[in-house]
CSV table of N, CA and C and ligand atoms in Angstrom, one decimal:
chain,number,residue,atom,x,y,z
A,1,UNK,N,144.8,24.7,53.0
A,1,UNK,CA,144.4,23.4,52.5
A,1,UNK,C,142.9,23.4,52.1
A,2,UNK,N,142.5,22.9,51.0
A,2,UNK,CA,141.1,22.8,50.7
A,2,UNK,C,140.3,22.0,51.7
A,3,UNK,N,139.1,22.3,51.9
A,3,UNK,CA,138.2,21.5,52.8
A,3,UNK,C,138.1,20.1,52.3
A,4,UNK,N,138.0,19.1,53.2
A,4,UNK,CA,137.8,17.7,52.7
A,4,UNK,C,136.5,17.6,52.1
A,5,UNK,N,136.4,17.0,50.9
A,5,UNK,CA,135.1,16.8,50.2
A,5,UNK,C,134.5,15.5,50.7
A,6,UNK,N,133.2,15.5,50.8
A,6,UNK,CA,132.5,14.2,51.1
A,6,UNK,C,131.3,14.1,50.2
A,7,UNK,N,130.8,12.9,50.0
A,7,UNK,CA,129.7,12.7,49.2
A,7,UNK,C,128.5,13.5,49.7
A,8,UNK,N,127.8,14.2,48.9
A,8,UNK,CA,126.6,14.9,49.3
A,8,UNK,C,125.5,13.9,49.7
A,9,UNK,N,124.9,14.1,50.8
A,9,UNK,CA,123.9,13.2,51.3
A,9,UNK,C,122.6,14.0,51.3
A,10,UNK,N,121.6,13.5,50.5
A,10,UNK,CA,120.4,14.2,50.3
A,10,UNK,C,119.3,13.3,51.0
A,11,UNK,N,118.5,13.9,51.8
A,11,UNK,CA,117.3,13.3,52.4
A,11,UNK,C,116.0,13.8,51.8
A,12,UNK,N,115.2,12.9,51.3
A,12,UNK,CA,113.9,13.3,50.7
A,12,UNK,C,112.8,12.7,51.6
A,13,UNK,N,112.0,13.6,52.2
A,13,UNK,CA,110.9,13.1,53.1
A,13,UNK,C,109.6,13.4,52.5
A,14,UNK,N,108.7,12.5,52.7
A,14,UNK,CA,107.3,12.5,52.1
A,14,UNK,C,106.3,12.3,53.3
A,15,UNK,N,105.3,13.1,53.3
A,15,UNK,CA,104.3,13.0,54.4
A,15,UNK,C,103.1,12.1,54.1
A,16,UNK,N,102.1,12.3,54.8
A,16,UNK,CA,100.9,11.3,54.8
A,16,UNK,C,100.2,11.3,53.4
A,17,UNK,N,99.8,10.1,53.1
A,17,UNK,CA,99.0,9.8,51.9
A,17,UNK,C,99.9,9.8,50.6
A,18,UNK,N,101.1,10.2,50.7
A,18,UNK,CA,101.9,10.2,49.5
A,18,UNK,C,102.3,8.8,49.1
A,19,UNK,N,102.2,7.8,50.0
A,19,UNK,CA,102.3,6.4,49.6
A,19,UNK,C,101.2,5.9,48.7
A,20,UNK,N,100.2,6.7,48.6
A,20,UNK,CA,99.0,6.3,47.7
A,20,UNK,C,99.1,7.0,46.3
A,21,UNK,N,100.2,7.7,46.0
A,21,UNK,CA,100.3,8.3,44.7
A,21,UNK,C,100.1,7.3,43.6
A,22,UNK,N,99.5,7.7,42.6
A,22,UNK,CA,99.2,6.7,41.5
A,22,UNK,C,97.7,6.4,41.5
A,23,UNK,N,97.1,6.2,42.7
A,23,UNK,CA,95.7,6.0,42.8
A,23,UNK,C,95.0,7.2,43.5
A,24,UNK,N,95.7,8.0,44.1
A,24,UNK,CA,95.2,9.1,44.9
A,24,UNK,C,94.9,10.3,44.0
A,25,UNK,N,93.7,10.7,43.8
A,25,UNK,CA,93.3,11.8,43.0
A,25,UNK,C,94.3,12.1,41.8
A,26,UNK,N,94.4,11.2,40.9
A,26,UNK,CA,95.4,11.3,39.8
A,26,UNK,C,95.2,12.6,39.0
A,27,UNK,N,94.0,13.2,39.0
A,27,UNK,CA,93.7,14.4,38.3
A,27,UNK,C,94.4,15.6,39.0
A,28,UNK,N,94.7,15.4,40.2
A,28,UNK,CA,95.4,16.5,41.0
A,28,UNK,C,96.9,16.1,41.1
A,29,UNK,N,97.2,14.9,41.4
A,29,UNK,CA,98.6,14.5,41.7
A,29,UNK,C,99.4,13.7,40.7
A,30,UNK,N,98.7,13.4,39.6
A,30,UNK,CA,99.3,12.7,38.5
A,30,UNK,C,99.3,11.2,38.8
A,31,UNK,N,99.9,10.4,37.8
A,31,UNK,CA,99.8,8.9,37.9
A,31,UNK,C,101.1,8.3,38.3
A,32,UNK,N,102.1,9.1,38.6
A,32,UNK,CA,103.4,8.5,39.0
A,32,UNK,C,103.2,8.0,40.5
A,33,UNK,N,103.8,6.9,40.7
A,33,UNK,CA,103.7,6.4,42.1
A,33,UNK,C,105.0,6.9,42.9
A,34,UNK,N,104.9,6.7,44.2
A,34,UNK,CA,106.1,7.2,45.0
A,34,UNK,C,107.3,6.4,44.6
A,35,UNK,N,107.1,5.1,44.3
A,35,UNK,CA,108.3,4.3,43.9
A,35,UNK,C,108.9,4.8,42.6
A,36,UNK,N,108.1,5.2,41.6
A,36,UNK,CA,108.6,5.7,40.4
A,36,UNK,C,109.4,7.0,40.6
A,37,UNK,N,108.8,7.9,41.5
A,37,UNK,CA,109.5,9.1,41.9
A,37,UNK,C,110.8,8.8,42.5
A,38,UNK,N,110.8,7.8,43.5
A,38,UNK,CA,112.0,7.5,44.1
A,38,UNK,C,113.1,7.0,43.1
A,39,UNK,N,112.7,6.2,42.2
A,39,UNK,CA,113.6,5.6,41.2
A,39,UNK,C,114.2,6.8,40.4
A,40,UNK,N,113.4,7.7,40.0
A,40,UNK,CA,113.9,8.8,39.2
A,40,UNK,C,114.9,9.7,40.0
A,41,UNK,N,114.6,9.9,41.3
A,41,UNK,CA,115.5,10.7,42.1
A,41,UNK,C,116.8,9.9,42.4
A,42,UNK,N,116.7,8.6,42.5
A,42,UNK,CA,117.9,7.8,42.8
A,42,UNK,C,118.8,7.9,41.6
A,43,UNK,N,118.2,7.8,40.4
A,43,UNK,CA,119.0,7.9,39.1
A,43,UNK,C,119.7,9.2,39.1
A,44,UNK,N,119.0,10.3,39.4
A,44,UNK,CA,119.6,11.6,39.3
A,44,UNK,C,120.7,11.8,40.3
A,45,UNK,N,120.5,11.3,41.5
A,45,UNK,CA,121.5,11.4,42.6
A,45,UNK,C,122.7,10.6,42.3
A,46,UNK,N,122.5,9.3,41.8
A,46,UNK,CA,123.6,8.4,41.5
A,46,UNK,C,124.5,9.0,40.4
A,47,UNK,N,123.9,9.6,39.4
A,47,UNK,CA,124.6,10.3,38.3
A,47,UNK,C,125.6,11.3,38.9
A,48,UNK,N,125.2,11.9,40.0
A,48,UNK,CA,126.1,13.0,40.5
A,48,UNK,C,127.0,12.4,41.7
A,49,UNK,N,126.9,11.2,42.0
A,49,UNK,CA,127.7,10.6,43.0
A,49,UNK,C,127.2,11.0,44.4
A,50,UNK,N,125.9,11.4,44.5
A,50,UNK,CA,125.3,11.7,45.8
A,50,UNK,C,124.7,10.4,46.4
A,51,UNK,N,124.5,10.4,47.7
A,51,UNK,CA,123.7,9.4,48.3
A,51,UNK,C,122.3,9.9,48.6
A,52,UNK,N,121.3,9.1,48.4
A,52,UNK,CA,119.9,9.5,48.5
A,52,UNK,C,119.2,8.6,49.5
A,53,UNK,N,118.6,9.3,50.5
A,53,UNK,CA,117.7,8.6,51.4
A,53,UNK,C,116.3,9.1,51.2
A,54,UNK,N,115.4,8.2,50.7
A,54,UNK,CA,114.1,8.6,50.3
A,54,UNK,C,113.1,7.9,51.2
A,55,UNK,N,112.3,8.7,52.0
A,55,UNK,CA,111.4,8.1,53.0
A,55,UNK,C,110.0,8.7,52.9
A,56,UNK,N,109.0,7.9,53.4
A,56,UNK,CA,107.7,8.4,53.5
A,56,UNK,C,107.1,7.9,54.8
A,57,UNK,N,106.3,8.7,55.5
A,57,UNK,CA,105.6,8.3,56.7
A,57,UNK,C,104.2,9.0,56.7
A,58,UNK,N,103.3,8.3,57.3
A,58,UNK,CA,102.0,8.9,57.6
A,58,UNK,C,101.9,9.5,58.9
A,59,UNK,N,103.0,9.4,59.7
A,59,UNK,CA,103.1,9.9,61.1
A,59,UNK,C,103.9,11.1,61.2
A,60,UNK,N,103.4,12.1,61.8
A,60,UNK,CA,104.1,13.4,62.1
A,60,UNK,C,105.4,13.1,62.9
A,61,UNK,N,105.3,12.2,63.9
A,61,UNK,CA,106.4,12.0,64.8
A,61,UNK,C,107.6,11.4,64.0
A,62,UNK,N,107.3,10.5,63.1
A,62,UNK,CA,108.4,10.0,62.3
A,62,UNK,C,109.2,11.1,61.5
A,63,UNK,N,108.4,12.0,60.9
A,63,UNK,CA,109.0,13.0,60.1
A,63,UNK,C,109.8,13.9,61.0
A,64,UNK,N,109.3,14.3,62.2
A,64,UNK,CA,110.0,15.1,63.1
A,64,UNK,C,111.4,14.5,63.5
A,65,UNK,N,111.3,13.2,63.8
A,65,UNK,CA,112.5,12.5,64.2
A,65,UNK,C,113.5,12.4,63.1
A,66,UNK,N,113.0,12.1,61.9
A,66,UNK,CA,114.0,12.0,60.8
A,66,UNK,C,114.6,13.4,60.5
A,67,UNK,N,113.8,14.5,60.6
A,67,UNK,CA,114.4,15.8,60.4
A,67,UNK,C,115.5,16.1,61.5
A,68,UNK,N,115.2,15.8,62.7
A,68,UNK,CA,116.2,16.0,63.8
A,68,UNK,C,117.5,15.2,63.4
A,69,UNK,N,117.3,14.0,63.0
A,69,UNK,CA,118.5,13.1,62.6
A,69,UNK,C,119.3,13.7,61.5
A,70,UNK,N,118.6,14.5,60.6
A,70,UNK,CA,119.3,15.1,59.4
A,70,UNK,C,120.3,16.1,59.8
A,71,UNK,N,120.2,16.6,61.1
A,71,UNK,CA,121.3,17.6,61.5
A,71,UNK,C,122.6,17.0,61.4
A,72,UNK,N,122.7,15.7,61.6
A,72,UNK,CA,124.0,15.0,61.5
A,72,UNK,C,124.1,14.2,60.2
A,73,UNK,N,123.0,13.8,59.7
A,73,UNK,CA,123.0,12.8,58.7
A,73,UNK,C,122.7,13.2,57.2
A,74,UNK,N,122.5,14.5,57.0
A,74,UNK,CA,122.2,15.0,55.7
A,74,UNK,C,122.8,16.3,55.4
A,75,UNK,N,123.1,16.5,54.1
A,75,UNK,CA,123.6,17.8,53.7
A,75,UNK,C,122.6,18.7,53.0
A,76,UNK,N,121.4,18.1,52.7
A,76,UNK,CA,120.3,18.8,52.2
A,76,UNK,C,119.0,18.0,52.4
A,77,UNK,N,117.9,18.7,52.6
A,77,UNK,CA,116.6,18.1,52.8
A,77,UNK,C,115.6,18.6,51.8
A,78,UNK,N,115.0,17.7,51.2
A,78,UNK,CA,113.8,18.0,50.3
A,78,UNK,C,112.6,17.4,51.0
A,79,UNK,N,111.6,18.2,51.2
A,79,UNK,CA,110.4,17.7,51.9
A,79,UNK,C,109.1,18.0,51.2
A,80,UNK,N,108.3,17.0,51.1
A,80,UNK,CA,106.9,17.3,50.7
A,80,UNK,C,106.1,16.8,52.0
A,81,UNK,N,105.7,17.8,52.8
A,81,UNK,CA,105.1,17.4,54.1
A,81,UNK,C,103.6,17.0,53.9
A,82,UNK,N,103.1,17.1,52.7
A,82,UNK,CA,101.7,16.8,52.4
A,82,UNK,C,100.8,17.6,53.3
A,83,UNK,N,99.8,16.9,53.9
A,83,UNK,CA,98.8,17.7,54.7
A,83,UNK,C,99.4,18.4,55.9
A,84,UNK,N,100.6,17.8,56.4
A,84,UNK,CA,101.2,18.5,57.6
A,84,UNK,C,101.8,19.9,57.2
A,85,UNK,N,101.9,20.1,55.9
A,85,UNK,CA,102.3,21.5,55.5
A,85,UNK,C,101.5,22.5,56.1
A,86,UNK,N,100.2,22.2,56.2
A,86,UNK,CA,99.2,23.2,56.6
A,86,UNK,C,98.8,23.2,58.0
A,87,UNK,N,99.4,22.3,58.8
A,87,UNK,CA,99.0,22.1,60.2
A,87,UNK,C,100.2,22.0,61.2
A,88,UNK,N,101.4,21.7,60.7
A,88,UNK,CA,102.4,21.2,61.7
A,88,UNK,C,103.5,22.3,62.1
A,89,UNK,N,103.3,22.8,63.3
A,89,UNK,CA,104.3,23.7,63.9
A,89,UNK,C,105.5,22.8,64.3
A,90,UNK,N,105.2,21.5,64.6
A,90,UNK,CA,106.3,20.6,65.0
A,90,UNK,C,107.3,20.3,63.9
A,91,UNK,N,106.8,20.2,62.7
A,91,UNK,CA,107.7,20.0,61.5
A,91,UNK,C,108.4,21.3,61.2
A,92,UNK,N,107.7,22.4,61.3
A,92,UNK,CA,108.5,23.7,61.2
A,92,UNK,C,109.6,23.8,62.2
A,93,UNK,N,109.3,23.5,63.4
A,93,UNK,CA,110.3,23.7,64.5
A,93,UNK,C,111.5,22.8,64.2
A,94,UNK,N,111.2,21.5,63.8
A,94,UNK,CA,112.3,20.6,63.5
A,94,UNK,C,113.2,21.1,62.4
A,95,UNK,N,112.5,21.6,61.3
A,95,UNK,CA,113.3,22.1,60.2
A,95,UNK,C,114.1,23.3,60.5
A,96,UNK,N,113.6,24.1,61.5
A,96,UNK,CA,114.4,25.3,61.9
A,96,UNK,C,115.7,24.9,62.6
A,97,UNK,N,115.8,23.7,63.0
A,97,UNK,CA,117.0,23.2,63.6
A,97,UNK,C,118.1,23.0,62.6
A,98,UNK,N,117.8,22.9,61.4
A,98,UNK,CA,118.7,22.5,60.3
A,98,UNK,C,119.5,23.7,59.8
A,99,UNK,N,120.8,23.4,59.5
A,99,UNK,CA,121.6,24.5,58.9
A,99,UNK,C,121.8,24.2,57.4
A,100,UNK,N,121.2,23.1,56.9
A,100,UNK,CA,121.4,22.7,55.5
A,100,UNK,C,120.3,23.4,54.7
A,101,UNK,N,120.4,23.4,53.3
A,101,UNK,CA,119.3,23.8,52.5
A,101,UNK,C,118.1,22.9,52.7
A,102,UNK,N,116.9,23.5,52.7
A,102,UNK,CA,115.6,22.8,52.8
A,102,UNK,C,114.8,23.2,51.7
A,103,UNK,N,114.3,22.3,50.9
A,103,UNK,CA,113.5,22.6,49.7
A,103,UNK,C,112.1,22.0,49.9
A,104,UNK,N,111.1,22.8,49.9
A,104,UNK,CA,109.7,22.3,50.1
A,104,UNK,C,109.1,22.0,48.7
A,105,UNK,N,108.6,20.9,48.5
A,105,UNK,CA,108.0,20.4,47.2
A,105,UNK,C,106.6,20.1,47.4
A,106,UNK,N,105.7,20.5,46.5
A,106,UNK,CA,104.4,20.1,46.4
A,106,UNK,C,104.1,19.7,44.9
A,107,UNK,N,103.5,18.5,44.7
A,107,UNK,CA,103.1,18.1,43.4
A,107,UNK,C,102.1,19.1,42.8
A,108,UNK,N,101.1,19.4,43.5
A,108,UNK,CA,100.1,20.3,43.0
A,108,UNK,C,100.4,21.8,43.3
A,109,UNK,N,99.8,22.7,42.6
A,109,UNK,CA,99.9,24.1,43.0
A,109,UNK,C,99.0,24.4,44.1
A,110,UNK,N,99.5,24.4,45.3
A,110,UNK,CA,98.6,24.6,46.5
A,110,UNK,C,97.9,25.9,46.5
A,111,UNK,N,98.4,26.9,45.8
A,111,UNK,CA,97.8,28.2,45.8
A,111,UNK,C,96.6,28.3,44.9
A,112,UNK,N,96.5,27.3,44.1
A,112,UNK,CA,95.3,27.3,43.1
A,112,UNK,C,94.2,26.5,43.7
A,113,UNK,N,94.4,25.9,44.9
A,113,UNK,CA,93.4,24.9,45.5
A,113,UNK,C,92.7,25.6,46.6
A,114,UNK,N,92.1,24.8,47.5
A,114,UNK,CA,91.3,25.3,48.6
A,114,UNK,C,92.1,26.3,49.5
A,115,UNK,N,91.4,27.2,50.1
A,115,UNK,CA,92.1,28.2,50.9
A,115,UNK,C,93.0,27.6,52.0
A,116,UNK,N,92.5,26.5,52.6
A,116,UNK,CA,93.3,26.0,53.7
A,116,UNK,C,94.6,25.5,53.2
A,117,UNK,N,94.8,25.3,51.9
A,117,UNK,CA,96.1,24.8,51.4
A,117,UNK,C,97.0,25.9,51.1
A,118,UNK,N,96.6,27.2,51.1
A,118,UNK,CA,97.4,28.3,50.7
A,118,UNK,C,98.5,28.6,51.7
A,119,UNK,N,98.2,28.3,53.0
A,119,UNK,CA,99.2,28.6,54.0
A,119,UNK,C,100.1,27.4,54.3
A,120,UNK,N,101.4,27.6,54.3
A,120,UNK,CA,102.4,26.5,54.7
A,120,UNK,C,103.1,27.0,55.9
A,121,UNK,N,103.0,26.2,57.0
A,121,UNK,CA,103.9,26.5,58.2
A,121,UNK,C,105.4,26.3,57.8
A,122,UNK,N,105.6,25.3,57.0
A,122,UNK,CA,106.9,24.8,56.7
A,122,UNK,C,107.7,25.8,55.9
A,123,UNK,N,107.1,26.6,55.1
A,123,UNK,CA,107.8,27.6,54.2
A,123,UNK,C,108.7,28.5,55.0
A,124,UNK,N,108.4,28.8,56.2
A,124,UNK,CA,109.2,29.7,57.0
A,124,UNK,C,110.6,29.1,57.2
A,125,UNK,N,110.7,27.8,57.0
A,125,UNK,CA,112.1,27.1,57.2
A,125,UNK,C,112.7,26.7,55.9
A,126,UNK,N,112.0,27.1,54.8
A,126,UNK,CA,112.5,26.6,53.5
A,126,UNK,C,113.4,27.5,52.8
A,127,UNK,N,114.4,27.0,52.2
A,127,UNK,CA,115.3,27.8,51.4
A,127,UNK,C,114.6,28.2,50.1
A,128,UNK,N,113.8,27.3,49.6
A,128,UNK,CA,113.0,27.6,48.4
A,128,UNK,C,111.9,26.6,48.2
A,129,UNK,N,110.9,26.9,47.4
A,129,UNK,CA,109.7,26.1,47.2
A,129,UNK,C,109.6,25.7,45.7
A,130,UNK,N,109.1,24.5,45.4
A,130,UNK,CA,108.7,24.1,44.1
A,130,UNK,C,107.3,23.5,44.2
A,131,UNK,N,106.4,24.2,43.5
A,131,UNK,CA,105.0,23.7,43.6
A,131,UNK,C,104.4,23.6,42.2
A,132,UNK,N,103.5,22.6,42.0
A,132,UNK,CA,102.7,22.6,40.8
A,132,UNK,C,103.3,21.9,39.6
A,133,UNK,N,104.5,21.3,39.7
A,133,UNK,CA,105.1,20.6,38.6
A,133,UNK,C,105.0,19.1,38.6
A,134,UNK,N,104.1,18.6,39.5
A,134,UNK,CA,104.0,17.2,39.6
A,134,UNK,C,105.3,16.5,40.1
A,135,UNK,N,105.4,15.2,39.7
A,135,UNK,CA,106.6,14.4,40.1
A,135,UNK,C,107.9,15.1,39.7
A,136,UNK,N,107.9,15.9,38.6
A,136,UNK,CA,109.1,16.5,38.1
A,136,UNK,C,109.6,17.5,39.2
A,137,UNK,N,108.8,18.0,40.1
A,137,UNK,CA,109.2,18.9,41.1
A,137,UNK,C,110.3,18.3,42.0
A,138,UNK,N,110.3,17.0,42.2
A,138,UNK,CA,111.4,16.4,43.0
A,138,UNK,C,112.7,16.5,42.3
A,139,UNK,N,112.7,16.3,41.0
A,139,UNK,CA,114.0,16.4,40.2
A,139,UNK,C,114.4,17.9,40.1
A,140,UNK,N,113.4,18.8,40.0
A,140,UNK,CA,113.8,20.2,40.0
A,140,UNK,C,114.4,20.6,41.3
A,141,UNK,N,113.9,20.0,42.4
A,141,UNK,CA,114.5,20.3,43.7
A,141,UNK,C,116.0,19.7,43.8
A,142,UNK,N,116.1,18.5,43.3
A,142,UNK,CA,117.5,18.0,43.3
A,142,UNK,C,118.4,18.8,42.4
A,143,UNK,N,117.9,19.3,41.3
A,143,UNK,CA,118.8,20.0,40.4
A,143,UNK,C,119.1,21.4,41.1
A,144,UNK,N,118.3,21.9,41.9
A,144,UNK,CA,118.6,23.1,42.6
A,144,UNK,C,119.7,22.9,43.6
A,145,UNK,N,120.0,21.7,44.0
A,145,UNK,CA,121.1,21.4,44.9
A,145,UNK,C,122.4,21.2,44.2
A,146,UNK,N,122.3,21.2,42.8
A,146,UNK,CA,123.5,21.1,42.0
A,146,UNK,C,124.6,22.1,42.4
A,147,UNK,N,124.1,23.3,42.6
A,147,UNK,CA,125.0,24.5,42.9
A,147,UNK,C,125.3,24.6,44.4
A,148,UNK,N,124.5,23.9,45.2
A,148,UNK,CA,124.8,24.1,46.7
A,148,UNK,C,126.1,23.4,47.0
A,149,UNK,N,126.7,23.9,48.1
A,149,UNK,CA,128.0,23.4,48.5
A,149,UNK,C,128.0,21.9,48.8
A,150,UNK,N,129.1,21.2,48.5
A,150,UNK,CA,129.3,19.8,48.8
A,150,UNK,C,129.6,19.6,50.3
B,201,DQA,C1,100.6,18.1,48.6
B,201,DQA,C2,99.6,19.2,48.8
B,201,DQA,C3,98.9,19.1,50.1
B,201,DQA,O1,97.9,20.1,50.3
B,201,DQA,C4,98.2,17.8,50.3
B,201,DQA,O2,97.6,17.7,51.6
B,201,DQA,C5,99.1,16.6,50.0
B,201,DQA,C6,100.0,16.7,48.8
B,201,DQA,C7,101.1,18.1,47.1
B,201,DQA,O3,102.2,17.5,46.9
B,201,DQA,O4,100.6,18.7,46.3
B,201,DQA,O5,99.0,15.6,50.6
B,201,DQA,O6,101.7,18.3,49.5
């Protein structure tokens, strides 16, 4: 018998200061706000019949807790950990608990920027990375999930 199908549940997590997109260094991060990005991601997911949970927090603990909950609650995780990318072993450890695809997204090309942004703790737990494409990177990450199992 074929495996029962269920709606794909995608969790998109955003780290600190991403709530300030639009006014935050627009020359680096663009003029899209997080609400605009959320709306575009929601449209994309809805067109495919997926459910989307889109969250942002400035607190590392929130992100760790949400990642832990994704073990049961999500079929794929897209994360822009923002500054925690470069500092957080706790977020890495939480992501390593997941058996789902994990896609790391950065609006800017972190490799073109300051040296301290070149290293990502999170990448060790990522299925793939999308960097440097601005807000479009979130849609690119979602479309990468098109082929992932339901
Ligand atoms: C970022 C890059 C990080 O270095 C930075 O701390 C951010 C945003 C990006 O999306 O380009 O807050 O993750």
